[in-house]
PDB file of C-alpha atoms in Angstrom:
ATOM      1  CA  UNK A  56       0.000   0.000   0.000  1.00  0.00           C
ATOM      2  CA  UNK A  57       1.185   3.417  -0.623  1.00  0.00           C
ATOM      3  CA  UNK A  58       1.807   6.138   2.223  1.00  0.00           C
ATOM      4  CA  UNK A  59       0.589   9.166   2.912  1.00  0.00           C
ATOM      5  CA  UNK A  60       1.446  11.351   0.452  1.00  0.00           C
ATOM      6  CA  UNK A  61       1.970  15.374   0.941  1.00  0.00           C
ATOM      7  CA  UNK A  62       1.889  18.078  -2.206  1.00  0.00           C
ATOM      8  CA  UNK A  63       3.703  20.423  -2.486  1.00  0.00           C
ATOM      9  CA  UNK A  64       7.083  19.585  -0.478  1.00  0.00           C
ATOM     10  CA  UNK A  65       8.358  22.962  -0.561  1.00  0.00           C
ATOM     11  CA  UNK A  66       6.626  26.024  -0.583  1.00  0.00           C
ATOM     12  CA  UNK A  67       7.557  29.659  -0.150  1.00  0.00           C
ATOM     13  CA  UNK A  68       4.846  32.757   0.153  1.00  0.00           C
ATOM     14  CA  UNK A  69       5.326  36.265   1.324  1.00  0.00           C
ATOM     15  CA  UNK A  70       2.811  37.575   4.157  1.00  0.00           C
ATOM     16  CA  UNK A  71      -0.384  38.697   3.490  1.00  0.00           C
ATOM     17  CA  UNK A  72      -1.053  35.887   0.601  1.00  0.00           C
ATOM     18  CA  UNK A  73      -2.866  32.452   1.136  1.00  0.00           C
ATOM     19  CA  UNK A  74      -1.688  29.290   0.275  1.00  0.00           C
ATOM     20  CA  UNK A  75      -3.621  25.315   0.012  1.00  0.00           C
ATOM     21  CA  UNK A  76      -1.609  22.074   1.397  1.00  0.00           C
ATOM     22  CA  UNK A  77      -2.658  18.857  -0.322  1.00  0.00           C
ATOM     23  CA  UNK A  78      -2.218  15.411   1.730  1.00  0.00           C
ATOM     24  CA  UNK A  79      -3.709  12.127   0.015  1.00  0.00           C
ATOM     25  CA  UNK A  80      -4.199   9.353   3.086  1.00  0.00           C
ATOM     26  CA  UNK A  81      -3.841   5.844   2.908  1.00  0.00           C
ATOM     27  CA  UNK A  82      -6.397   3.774   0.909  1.00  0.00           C
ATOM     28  CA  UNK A  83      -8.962   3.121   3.120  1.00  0.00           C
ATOM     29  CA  UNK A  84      -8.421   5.415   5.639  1.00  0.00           C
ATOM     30  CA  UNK A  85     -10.831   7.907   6.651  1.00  0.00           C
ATOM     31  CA  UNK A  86      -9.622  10.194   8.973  1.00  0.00           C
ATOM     32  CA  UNK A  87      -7.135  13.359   8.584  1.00  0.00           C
ATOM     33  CA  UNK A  88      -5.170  15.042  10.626  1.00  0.00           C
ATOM     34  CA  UNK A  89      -3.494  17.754  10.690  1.00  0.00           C
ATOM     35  CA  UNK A  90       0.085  19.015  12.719  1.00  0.00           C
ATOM     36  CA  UNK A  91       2.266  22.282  13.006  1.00  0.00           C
ATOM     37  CA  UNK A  92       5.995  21.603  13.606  1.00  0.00           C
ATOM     38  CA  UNK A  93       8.202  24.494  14.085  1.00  0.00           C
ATOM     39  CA  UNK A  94      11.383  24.605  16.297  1.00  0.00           C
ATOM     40  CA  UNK A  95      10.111  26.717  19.305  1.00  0.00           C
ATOM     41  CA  UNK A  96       6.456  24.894  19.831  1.00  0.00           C
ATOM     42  CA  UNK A  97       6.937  21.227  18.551  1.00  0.00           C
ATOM     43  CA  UNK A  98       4.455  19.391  16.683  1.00  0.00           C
ATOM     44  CA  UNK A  99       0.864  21.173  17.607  1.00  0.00           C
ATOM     45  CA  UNK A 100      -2.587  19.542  16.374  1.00  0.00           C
ATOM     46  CA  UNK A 101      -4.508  21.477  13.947  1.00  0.00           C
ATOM     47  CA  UNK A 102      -7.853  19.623  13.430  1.00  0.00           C
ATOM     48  CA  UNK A 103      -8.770  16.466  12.320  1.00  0.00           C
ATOM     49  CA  UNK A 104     -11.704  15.325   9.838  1.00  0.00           C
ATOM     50  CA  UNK A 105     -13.309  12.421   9.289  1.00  0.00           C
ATOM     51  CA  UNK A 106     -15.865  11.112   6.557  1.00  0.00           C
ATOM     52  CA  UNK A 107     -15.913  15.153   5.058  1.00  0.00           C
ATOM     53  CA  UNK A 108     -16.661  16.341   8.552  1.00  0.00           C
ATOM     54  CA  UNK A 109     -14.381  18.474  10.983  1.00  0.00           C
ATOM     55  CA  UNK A 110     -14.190  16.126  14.414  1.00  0.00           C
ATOM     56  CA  UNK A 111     -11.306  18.106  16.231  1.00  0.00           C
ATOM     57  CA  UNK A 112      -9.644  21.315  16.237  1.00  0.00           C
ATOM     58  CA  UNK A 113      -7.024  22.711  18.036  1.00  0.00           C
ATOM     59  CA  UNK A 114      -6.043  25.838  19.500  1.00  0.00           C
ATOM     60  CA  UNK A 115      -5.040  27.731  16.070  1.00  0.00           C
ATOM     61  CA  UNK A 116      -6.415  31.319  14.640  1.00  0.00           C
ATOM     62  CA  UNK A 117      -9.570  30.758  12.026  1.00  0.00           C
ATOM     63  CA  UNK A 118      -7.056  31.717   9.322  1.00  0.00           C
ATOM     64  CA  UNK A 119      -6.293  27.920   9.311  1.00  0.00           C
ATOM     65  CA  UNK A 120      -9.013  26.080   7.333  1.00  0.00           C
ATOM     66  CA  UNK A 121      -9.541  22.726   5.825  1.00  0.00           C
ATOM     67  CA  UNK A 122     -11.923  20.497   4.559  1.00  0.00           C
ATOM     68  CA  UNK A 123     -11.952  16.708   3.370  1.00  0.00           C
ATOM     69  CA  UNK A 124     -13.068  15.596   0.259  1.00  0.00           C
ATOM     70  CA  UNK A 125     -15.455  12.512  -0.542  1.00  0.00           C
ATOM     71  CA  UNK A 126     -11.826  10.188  -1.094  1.00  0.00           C
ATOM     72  CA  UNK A 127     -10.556  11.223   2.241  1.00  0.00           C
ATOM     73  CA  UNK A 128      -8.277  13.419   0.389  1.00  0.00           C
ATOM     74  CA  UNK A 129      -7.696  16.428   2.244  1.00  0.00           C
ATOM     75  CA  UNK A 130      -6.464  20.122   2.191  1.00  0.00           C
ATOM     76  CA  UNK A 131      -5.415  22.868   4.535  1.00  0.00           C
ATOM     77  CA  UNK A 132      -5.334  26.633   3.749  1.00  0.00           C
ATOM     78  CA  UNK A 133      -4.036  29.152   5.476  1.00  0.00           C
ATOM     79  CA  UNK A 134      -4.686  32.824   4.457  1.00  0.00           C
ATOM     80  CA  UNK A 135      -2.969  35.972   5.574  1.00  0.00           C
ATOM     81  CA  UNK A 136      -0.036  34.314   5.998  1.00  0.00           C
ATOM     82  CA  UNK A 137       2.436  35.724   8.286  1.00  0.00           C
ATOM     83  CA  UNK A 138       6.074  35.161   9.188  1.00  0.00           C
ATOM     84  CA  UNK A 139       5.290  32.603  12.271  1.00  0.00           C
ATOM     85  CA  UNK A 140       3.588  30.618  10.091  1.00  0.00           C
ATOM     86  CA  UNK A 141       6.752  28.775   8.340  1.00  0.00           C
ATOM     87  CA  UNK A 142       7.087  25.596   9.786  1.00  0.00           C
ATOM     88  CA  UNK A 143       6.576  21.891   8.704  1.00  0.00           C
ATOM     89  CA  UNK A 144       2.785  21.148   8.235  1.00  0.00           C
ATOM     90  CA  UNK A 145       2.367  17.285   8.931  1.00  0.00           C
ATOM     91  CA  UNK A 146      -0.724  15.079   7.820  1.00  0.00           C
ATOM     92  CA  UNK A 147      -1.548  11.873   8.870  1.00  0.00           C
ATOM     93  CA  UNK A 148      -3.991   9.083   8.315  1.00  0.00           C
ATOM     94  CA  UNK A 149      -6.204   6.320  10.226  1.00  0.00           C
ATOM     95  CA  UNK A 150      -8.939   4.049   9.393  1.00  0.00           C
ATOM     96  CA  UNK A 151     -11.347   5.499  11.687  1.00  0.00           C
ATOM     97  CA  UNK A 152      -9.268   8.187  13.896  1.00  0.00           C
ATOM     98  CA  UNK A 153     -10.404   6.115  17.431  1.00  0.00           C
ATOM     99  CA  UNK A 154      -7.648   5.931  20.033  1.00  0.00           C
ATOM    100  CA  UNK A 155      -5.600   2.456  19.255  1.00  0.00           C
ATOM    101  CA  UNK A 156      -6.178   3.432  15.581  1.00  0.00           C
ATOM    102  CA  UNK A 157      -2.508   4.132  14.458  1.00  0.00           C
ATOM    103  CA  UNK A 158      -1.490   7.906  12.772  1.00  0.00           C
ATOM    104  CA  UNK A 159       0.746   6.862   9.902  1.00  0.00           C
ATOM    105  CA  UNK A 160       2.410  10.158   8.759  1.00  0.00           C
ATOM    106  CA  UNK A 161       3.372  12.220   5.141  1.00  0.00           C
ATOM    107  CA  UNK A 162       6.791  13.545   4.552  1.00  0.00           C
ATOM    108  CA  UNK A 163       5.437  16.959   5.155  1.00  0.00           C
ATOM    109  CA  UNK A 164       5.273  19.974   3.619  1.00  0.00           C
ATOM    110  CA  UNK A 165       7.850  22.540   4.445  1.00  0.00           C
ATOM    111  CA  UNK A 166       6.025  26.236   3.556  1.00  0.00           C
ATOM    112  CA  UNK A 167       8.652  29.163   4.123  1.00  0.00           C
ATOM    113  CA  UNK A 168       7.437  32.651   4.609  1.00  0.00           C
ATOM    114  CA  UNK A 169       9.274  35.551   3.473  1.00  0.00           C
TER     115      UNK A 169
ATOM    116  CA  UNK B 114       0.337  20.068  27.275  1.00  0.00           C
ATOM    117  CA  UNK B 115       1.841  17.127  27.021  1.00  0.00           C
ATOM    118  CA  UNK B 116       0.927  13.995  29.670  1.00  0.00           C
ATOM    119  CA  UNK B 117       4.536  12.836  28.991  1.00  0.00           C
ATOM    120  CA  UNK B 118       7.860  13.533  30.512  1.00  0.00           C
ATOM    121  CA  UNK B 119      11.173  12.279  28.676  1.00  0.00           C
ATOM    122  CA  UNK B 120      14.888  12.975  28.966  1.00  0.00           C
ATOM    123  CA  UNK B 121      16.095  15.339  26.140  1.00  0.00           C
ATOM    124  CA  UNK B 122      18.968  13.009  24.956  1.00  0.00           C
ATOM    125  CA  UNK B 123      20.609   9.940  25.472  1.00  0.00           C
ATOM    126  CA  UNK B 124      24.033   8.109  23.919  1.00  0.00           C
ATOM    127  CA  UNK B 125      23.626   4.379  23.112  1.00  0.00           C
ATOM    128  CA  UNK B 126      26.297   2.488  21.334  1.00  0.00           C
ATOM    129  CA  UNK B 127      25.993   0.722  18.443  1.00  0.00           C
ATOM    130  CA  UNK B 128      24.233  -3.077  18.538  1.00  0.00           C
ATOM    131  CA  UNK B 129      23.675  -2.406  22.280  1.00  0.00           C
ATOM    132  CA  UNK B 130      19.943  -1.984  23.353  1.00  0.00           C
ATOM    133  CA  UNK B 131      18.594   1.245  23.592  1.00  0.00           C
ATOM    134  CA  UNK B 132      16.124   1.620  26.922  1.00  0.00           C
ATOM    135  CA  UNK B 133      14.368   4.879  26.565  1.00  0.00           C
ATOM    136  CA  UNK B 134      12.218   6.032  29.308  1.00  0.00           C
ATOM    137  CA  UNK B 135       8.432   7.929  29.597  1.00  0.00           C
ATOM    138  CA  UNK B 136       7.071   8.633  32.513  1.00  0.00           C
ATOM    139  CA  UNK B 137       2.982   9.782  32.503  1.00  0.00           C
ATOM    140  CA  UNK B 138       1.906   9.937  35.720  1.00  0.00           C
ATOM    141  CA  UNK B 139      -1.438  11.420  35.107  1.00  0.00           C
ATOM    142  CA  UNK B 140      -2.552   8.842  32.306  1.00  0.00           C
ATOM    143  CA  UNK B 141      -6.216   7.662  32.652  1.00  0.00           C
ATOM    144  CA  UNK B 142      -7.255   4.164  32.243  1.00  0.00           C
ATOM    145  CA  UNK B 143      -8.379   4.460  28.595  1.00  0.00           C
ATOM    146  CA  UNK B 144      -5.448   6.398  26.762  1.00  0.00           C
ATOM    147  CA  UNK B 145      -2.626   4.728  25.169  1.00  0.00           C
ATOM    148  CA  UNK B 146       0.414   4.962  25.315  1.00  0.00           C
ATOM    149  CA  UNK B 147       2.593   5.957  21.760  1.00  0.00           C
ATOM    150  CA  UNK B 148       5.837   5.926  20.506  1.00  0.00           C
ATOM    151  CA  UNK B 149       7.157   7.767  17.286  1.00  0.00           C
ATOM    152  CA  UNK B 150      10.195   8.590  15.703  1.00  0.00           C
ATOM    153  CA  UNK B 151      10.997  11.705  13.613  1.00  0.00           C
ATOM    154  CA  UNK B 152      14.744  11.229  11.873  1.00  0.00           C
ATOM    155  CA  UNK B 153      15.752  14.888  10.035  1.00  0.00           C
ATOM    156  CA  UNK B 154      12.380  16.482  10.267  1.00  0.00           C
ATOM    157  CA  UNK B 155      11.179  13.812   8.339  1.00  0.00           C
ATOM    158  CA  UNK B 156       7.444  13.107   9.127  1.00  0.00           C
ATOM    159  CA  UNK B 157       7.472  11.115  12.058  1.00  0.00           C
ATOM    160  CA  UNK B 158       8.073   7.243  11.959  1.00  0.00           C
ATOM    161  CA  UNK B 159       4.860   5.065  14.085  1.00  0.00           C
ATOM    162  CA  UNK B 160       6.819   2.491  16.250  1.00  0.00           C
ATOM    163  CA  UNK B 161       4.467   0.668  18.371  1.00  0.00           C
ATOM    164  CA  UNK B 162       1.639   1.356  21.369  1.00  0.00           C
ATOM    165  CA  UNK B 163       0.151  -0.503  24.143  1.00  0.00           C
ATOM    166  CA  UNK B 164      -2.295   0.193  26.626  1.00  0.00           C
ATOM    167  CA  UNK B 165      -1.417  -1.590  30.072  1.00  0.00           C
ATOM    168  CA  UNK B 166       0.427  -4.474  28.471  1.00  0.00           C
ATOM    169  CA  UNK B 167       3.998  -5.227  27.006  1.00  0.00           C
ATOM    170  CA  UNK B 168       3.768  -4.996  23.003  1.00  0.00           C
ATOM    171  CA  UNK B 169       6.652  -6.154  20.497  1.00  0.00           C
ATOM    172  CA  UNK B 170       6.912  -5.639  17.197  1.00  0.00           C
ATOM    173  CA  UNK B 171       9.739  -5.929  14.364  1.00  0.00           C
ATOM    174  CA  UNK B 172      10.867  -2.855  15.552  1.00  0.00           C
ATOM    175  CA  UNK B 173      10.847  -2.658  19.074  1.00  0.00           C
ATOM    176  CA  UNK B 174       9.490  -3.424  22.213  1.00  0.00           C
ATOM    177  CA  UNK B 175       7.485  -1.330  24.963  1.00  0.00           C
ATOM    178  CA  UNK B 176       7.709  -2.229  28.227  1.00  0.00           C
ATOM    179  CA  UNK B 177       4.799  -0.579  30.518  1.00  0.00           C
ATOM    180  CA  UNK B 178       4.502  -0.673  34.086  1.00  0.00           C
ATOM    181  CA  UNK B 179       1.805  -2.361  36.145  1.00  0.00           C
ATOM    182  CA  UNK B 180       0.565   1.049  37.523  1.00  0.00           C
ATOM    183  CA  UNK B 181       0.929   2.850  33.834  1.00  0.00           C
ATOM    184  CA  UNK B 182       2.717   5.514  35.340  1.00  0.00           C
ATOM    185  CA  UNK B 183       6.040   5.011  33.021  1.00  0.00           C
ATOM    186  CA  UNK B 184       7.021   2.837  29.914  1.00  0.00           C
ATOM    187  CA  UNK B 185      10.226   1.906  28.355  1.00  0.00           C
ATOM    188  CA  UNK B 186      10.862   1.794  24.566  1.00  0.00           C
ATOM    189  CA  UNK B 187      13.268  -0.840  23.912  1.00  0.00           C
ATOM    190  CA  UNK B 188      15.291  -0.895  20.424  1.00  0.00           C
ATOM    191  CA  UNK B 189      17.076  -4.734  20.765  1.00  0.00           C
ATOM    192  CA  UNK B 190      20.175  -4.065  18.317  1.00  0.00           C
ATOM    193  CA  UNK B 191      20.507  -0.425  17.798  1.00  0.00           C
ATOM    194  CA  UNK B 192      22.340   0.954  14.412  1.00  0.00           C
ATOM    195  CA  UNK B 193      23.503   4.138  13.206  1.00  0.00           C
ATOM    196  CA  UNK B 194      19.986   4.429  11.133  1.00  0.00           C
ATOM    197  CA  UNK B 195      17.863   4.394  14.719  1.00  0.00           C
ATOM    198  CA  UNK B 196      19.339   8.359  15.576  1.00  0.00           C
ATOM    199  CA  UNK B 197      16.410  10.163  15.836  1.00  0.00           C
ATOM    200  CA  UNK B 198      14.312  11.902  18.320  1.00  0.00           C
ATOM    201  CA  UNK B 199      11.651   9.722  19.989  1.00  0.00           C
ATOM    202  CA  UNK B 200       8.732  11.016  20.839  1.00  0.00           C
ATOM    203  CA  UNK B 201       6.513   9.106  23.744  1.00  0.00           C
ATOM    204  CA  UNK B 202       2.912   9.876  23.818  1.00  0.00           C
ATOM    205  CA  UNK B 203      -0.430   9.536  25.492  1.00  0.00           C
ATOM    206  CA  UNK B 204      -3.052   9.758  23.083  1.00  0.00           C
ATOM    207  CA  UNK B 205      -6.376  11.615  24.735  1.00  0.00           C
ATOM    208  CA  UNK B 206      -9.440  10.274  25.628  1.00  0.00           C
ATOM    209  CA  UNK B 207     -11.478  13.477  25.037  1.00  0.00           C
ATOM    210  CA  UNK B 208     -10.402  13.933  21.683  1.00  0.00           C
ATOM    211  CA  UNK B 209      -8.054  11.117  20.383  1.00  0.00           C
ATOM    212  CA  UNK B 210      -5.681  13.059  19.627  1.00  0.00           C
ATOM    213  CA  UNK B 211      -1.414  12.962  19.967  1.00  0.00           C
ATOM    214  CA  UNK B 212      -0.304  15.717  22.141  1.00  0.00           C
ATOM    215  CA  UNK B 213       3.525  15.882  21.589  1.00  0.00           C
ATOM    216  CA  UNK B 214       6.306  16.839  24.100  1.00  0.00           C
ATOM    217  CA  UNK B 215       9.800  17.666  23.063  1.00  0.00           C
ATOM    218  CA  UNK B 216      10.646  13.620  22.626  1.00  0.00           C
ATOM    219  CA  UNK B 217      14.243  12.479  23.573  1.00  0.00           C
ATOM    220  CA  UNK B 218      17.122  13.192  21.027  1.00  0.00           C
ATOM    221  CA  UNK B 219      18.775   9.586  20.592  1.00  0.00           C
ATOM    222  CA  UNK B 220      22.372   9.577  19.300  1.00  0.00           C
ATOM    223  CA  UNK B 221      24.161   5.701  18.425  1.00  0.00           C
ATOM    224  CA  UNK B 222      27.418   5.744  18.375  1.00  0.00           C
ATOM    225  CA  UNK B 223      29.993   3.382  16.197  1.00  0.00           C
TER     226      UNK B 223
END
């Protein structure tokens, strides 16, 4: 089976435009979620969706968005981007999302903001 | 924050077992207990969880107390390929979700 697969790797933006993560789960997985990794805060949750629906959400600003698709593809958009918001943005897959349901993780997507 | 405590680093040499240690004191009697690796900022490697009993897998084996206050992640025959930072995690009953701590920095040595 394939992994979890993250578009684009690399990204750079300049603050003040938007910009749309792509992560394709595991076949037959249904649940998404999301992670922030930068060097002074770790990996943080985002949210988490689960047959098209939003289940979770962390403690970010509403200028982080998502939504799943009908394939359990998912995206994540971020508008008005500022500096703080280069990091490593992290998704990762489960069959159903329940709590011994293994997170298999992308490569990432590293988004630099200038 | 996170329900885990680990040291920041630790030195193993190479084909020696690596014992790396979690404590969660304040785990209830539902969450799990998780282990991931993240090598280079990589996305981060699943190794194996358990929830009250001792779990191996091809990778590794996770040793958990009988009061679930601490576990031990044990790599059997550690190579240069296992440096990494290992993260230990309890995964949330209110929300299922991983809540990550700073992990311990692993460094095997030739």
């Amino acid at each position: 089976k394939a992994g979890v697969t993250q578009t684009p790797r690399y990204l750079i933006k300049t603050r003040g435009q938007q910009v749309t993560l792509s992560c394709s789960p595991i076949s037959g997985h249904r649940s998404v979620s999301w992670y922030q990794q930068t060097p002074g805060q770790g990996l943080q949750f985002l949210f988490e969706y689960f047959s098209e629906t939003q289940r979770n959400k962390g403690n970010f600003p509403g200028r982080f968005s998502g939504r799943q698709f009908s394939n359990s593809r998912s995206e994540m958009n971020v508008s008005t981007l500022e500096l703080g918001d280069s990091a490593l943005y992290l998704c990762a897959s489960s069959i159903t999302g329940g709590i011994a349901d293994t997170q298999y993780f992308g490569p990432g997507t590293r988004l630099t903001v200038l | 924050d996170a329900k885990t405590t680990q040291p920041p680093s630790m030195d193993c040499a190479e084909g020696r077992a690596a014992n790396l240690p979690c404590n969660h004191s304040t785990i209830s009697g539902n969450e799990y207990v998780y282990w991931y690796r993240q090598i280079h900022s990589q996305g981060p490697q699943y190794i194996i969880h358990g929830l009250k009993n001792n779990e191996t897998n091809e990778m590794a084996s996770l040793i958990i107390t009988e009061d679930r206050k601490s576990s031990t992640l044990i790599l059997p025959h550690a190579t240069l390929r296992d440096t990494a930072v290992y993260y230990c995690i309890v995964r949330v009953s209110s929300n299922y979700q991983l809540i990550w701590g700073a992990g311990t920095k692993l460094i095997i040595k030739p």
